[in-house]
């Protein structure tokens, strides 16, 4: 397996955002939430929880979100085994929350780490691999 670049991971994250944003807006609108001024509880209920569910479910079941699938990358444990539910939760909820809190430093870390692991990867003992090109 080849380590995925932080840039490829960033593009996959942006693709996932393009998928999630309209869904979150739709769910908030159907829930009667004032989209211009949601309360913290509404934001948590209609934004954070569905987003966490999206990332945990796709990572646990497929090893990749739709954005990662499109970019040909996936999350695996550092030993190469597939990610389980607890690992997906630790990475996507706990780890990413800690990665974003200090001004996103946990994400930037991937640009300098030898295996391109961000803090959430280190916390969950995972890394992001890309499909290798077939050899000619």
Short mmCIF file of C-alpha atoms in Angstrom, two decimals:
data_model
loop_
_atom_site.label_atom_id
_atom_site.label_comp_id
_atom_site.label_asym_id
_atom_site.label_seq_id
_atom_site.Cartn_x
_atom_site.Cartn_y
_atom_site.Cartn_z
CA UNK A 1 0.00 0.00 0.00
CA UNK A 2 1.09 3.52 -0.76
CA UNK A 3 0.48 6.42 1.62
CA UNK A 4 -2.09 8.92 0.36
CA UNK A 5 -0.90 12.51 0.13
CA UNK A 6 -2.47 15.13 2.41
CA UNK A 7 -3.60 16.97 -0.74
CA UNK A 8 -5.55 13.95 -2.01
CA UNK A 9 -7.09 13.61 1.45
CA UNK A 10 -8.06 17.29 1.42
CA UNK A 11 -9.80 16.96 -1.95
CA UNK A 12 -11.67 13.88 -0.68
CA UNK A 13 -12.76 15.88 2.37
CA UNK A 14 -14.04 18.68 0.13
CA UNK A 15 -16.00 16.17 -1.97
CA UNK A 16 -17.55 14.76 1.21
CA UNK A 17 -18.45 18.31 2.23
CA UNK A 18 -20.23 18.82 -1.09
CA UNK A 19 -22.26 15.69 -0.35
CA UNK A 20 -22.94 16.46 3.31
CA UNK A 21 -23.76 20.19 3.12
CA UNK A 22 -26.99 19.91 1.09
CA UNK A 23 -28.11 16.93 3.18
CA UNK A 24 -27.54 18.82 6.43
CA UNK A 25 -29.36 21.89 5.09
CA UNK A 26 -32.29 19.71 3.97
CA UNK A 27 -32.53 17.94 7.33
CA UNK A 28 -32.33 21.27 9.18
CA UNK A 29 -35.03 22.79 6.95
CA UNK A 30 -37.29 19.75 7.42
CA UNK A 31 -36.67 20.03 11.17
CA UNK A 32 -37.87 23.63 11.16
CA UNK A 33 -34.47 25.06 12.08
CA UNK A 34 -33.76 28.71 11.30
CA UNK A 35 -30.86 28.11 8.90
CA UNK A 36 -29.47 31.62 9.43
CA UNK A 37 -29.42 31.32 13.21
CA UNK A 38 -29.53 27.76 14.58
CA UNK A 39 -29.14 27.30 18.31
CA UNK A 40 -26.08 25.38 19.53
CA UNK A 41 -28.30 22.38 20.31
CA UNK A 42 -29.85 22.48 16.83
CA UNK A 43 -26.42 22.78 15.24
CA UNK A 44 -25.17 19.79 17.22
CA UNK A 45 -28.30 17.72 16.53
CA UNK A 46 -28.72 18.53 12.83
CA UNK A 47 -25.10 19.12 11.79
CA UNK A 48 -22.52 17.46 14.05
CA UNK A 49 -24.35 14.19 14.74
CA UNK A 50 -25.28 13.45 11.09
CA UNK A 51 -21.76 14.39 9.96
CA UNK A 52 -20.15 12.12 12.54
CA UNK A 53 -22.53 9.32 11.57
CA UNK A 54 -21.63 9.76 7.87
CA UNK A 55 -17.90 9.50 8.53
CA UNK A 56 -18.10 6.68 11.11
CA UNK A 57 -20.51 4.50 9.11
CA UNK A 58 -18.69 4.83 5.78
CA UNK A 59 -15.27 4.36 7.40
CA UNK A 60 -16.36 1.31 9.43
CA UNK A 61 -18.28 -0.39 6.60
CA UNK A 62 -16.16 0.49 3.56
CA UNK A 63 -12.90 1.92 4.89
CA UNK A 64 -13.66 5.09 2.96
CA UNK A 65 -16.22 7.84 2.56
CA UNK A 66 -17.60 8.52 -0.92
CA UNK A 67 -15.01 11.30 -1.31
CA UNK A 68 -12.17 8.95 -0.44
CA UNK A 69 -13.60 6.27 -2.75
CA UNK A 70 -13.70 8.77 -5.61
CA UNK A 71 -10.06 9.70 -4.98
CA UNK A 72 -8.96 6.06 -4.65
CA UNK A 73 -7.95 6.21 -1.00
CA UNK A 74 -9.03 4.38 2.13
CA UNK A 75 -8.45 4.26 5.86
CA UNK A 76 -6.76 1.17 7.29
CA UNK A 77 -5.25 0.25 10.62
CA UNK A 78 -1.49 0.69 10.73
CA UNK A 79 -1.11 -3.10 10.48
CA UNK A 80 -3.03 -3.01 7.18
CA UNK A 81 -6.24 -4.55 8.55
CA UNK A 82 -9.65 -2.98 7.91
CA UNK A 83 -11.02 -0.44 10.34
CA UNK A 84 -13.63 -1.65 12.85
CA UNK A 85 -16.46 0.35 14.44
CA UNK A 86 -14.53 1.41 17.55
CA UNK A 87 -11.53 2.49 15.49
CA UNK A 88 -13.79 4.43 13.12
CA UNK A 89 -15.43 6.19 16.08
CA UNK A 90 -12.08 7.00 17.71
CA UNK A 91 -10.73 8.39 14.43
CA UNK A 92 -13.76 10.23 13.09
CA UNK A 93 -15.28 11.63 16.28
CA UNK A 94 -12.70 11.76 19.05
CA UNK A 95 -9.59 12.14 16.92
CA UNK A 96 -10.95 14.66 14.42
CA UNK A 97 -12.45 16.76 17.22
CA UNK A 98 -9.02 16.94 18.85
CA UNK A 99 -7.35 17.57 15.46
CA UNK A 100 -9.49 20.61 14.71
CA UNK A 101 -9.53 22.25 18.16
CA UNK A 102 -6.06 23.85 18.14
CA UNK A 103 -6.65 25.79 14.90
CA UNK A 104 -6.60 22.62 12.79
CA UNK A 105 -3.02 21.80 13.77
CA UNK A 106 -3.89 18.09 13.94
CA UNK A 107 -4.71 18.12 10.23
CA UNK A 108 -1.64 20.14 9.26
CA UNK A 109 0.45 17.56 11.11
CA UNK A 110 -0.11 15.12 8.20
CA UNK A 111 2.00 17.32 5.91
CA UNK A 112 5.06 16.80 8.12
CA UNK A 113 4.60 13.30 9.54
CA UNK A 114 6.72 10.60 7.78
CA UNK A 115 3.64 8.40 7.14
CA UNK A 116 1.42 11.44 6.52
CA UNK A 117 -0.64 10.63 9.63
CA UNK A 118 -2.76 13.39 11.13
CA UNK A 119 -3.50 13.43 14.86
CA UNK A 120 -6.75 11.52 14.36
CA UNK A 121 -4.79 8.79 12.57
CA UNK A 122 -2.27 8.62 15.41
CA UNK A 123 -5.04 8.51 18.03
CA UNK A 124 -6.87 5.67 16.24
CA UNK A 125 -3.73 3.87 15.01
CA UNK A 126 -4.75 4.29 11.36
CA UNK A 127 -3.31 5.68 8.15
CA UNK A 128 -4.72 6.57 4.76
CA UNK A 129 -3.56 4.50 1.81
CA UNK A 130 -4.18 4.94 -1.87
CA UNK A 131 -4.61 2.30 -4.50
CA UNK A 132 -1.39 1.55 -6.26
CA UNK A 133 -1.30 2.01 -10.02
CA UNK A 134 -1.17 -1.26 -11.94
CA UNK A 135 2.35 -2.01 -13.15
CA UNK A 136 2.87 -2.20 -16.89
#
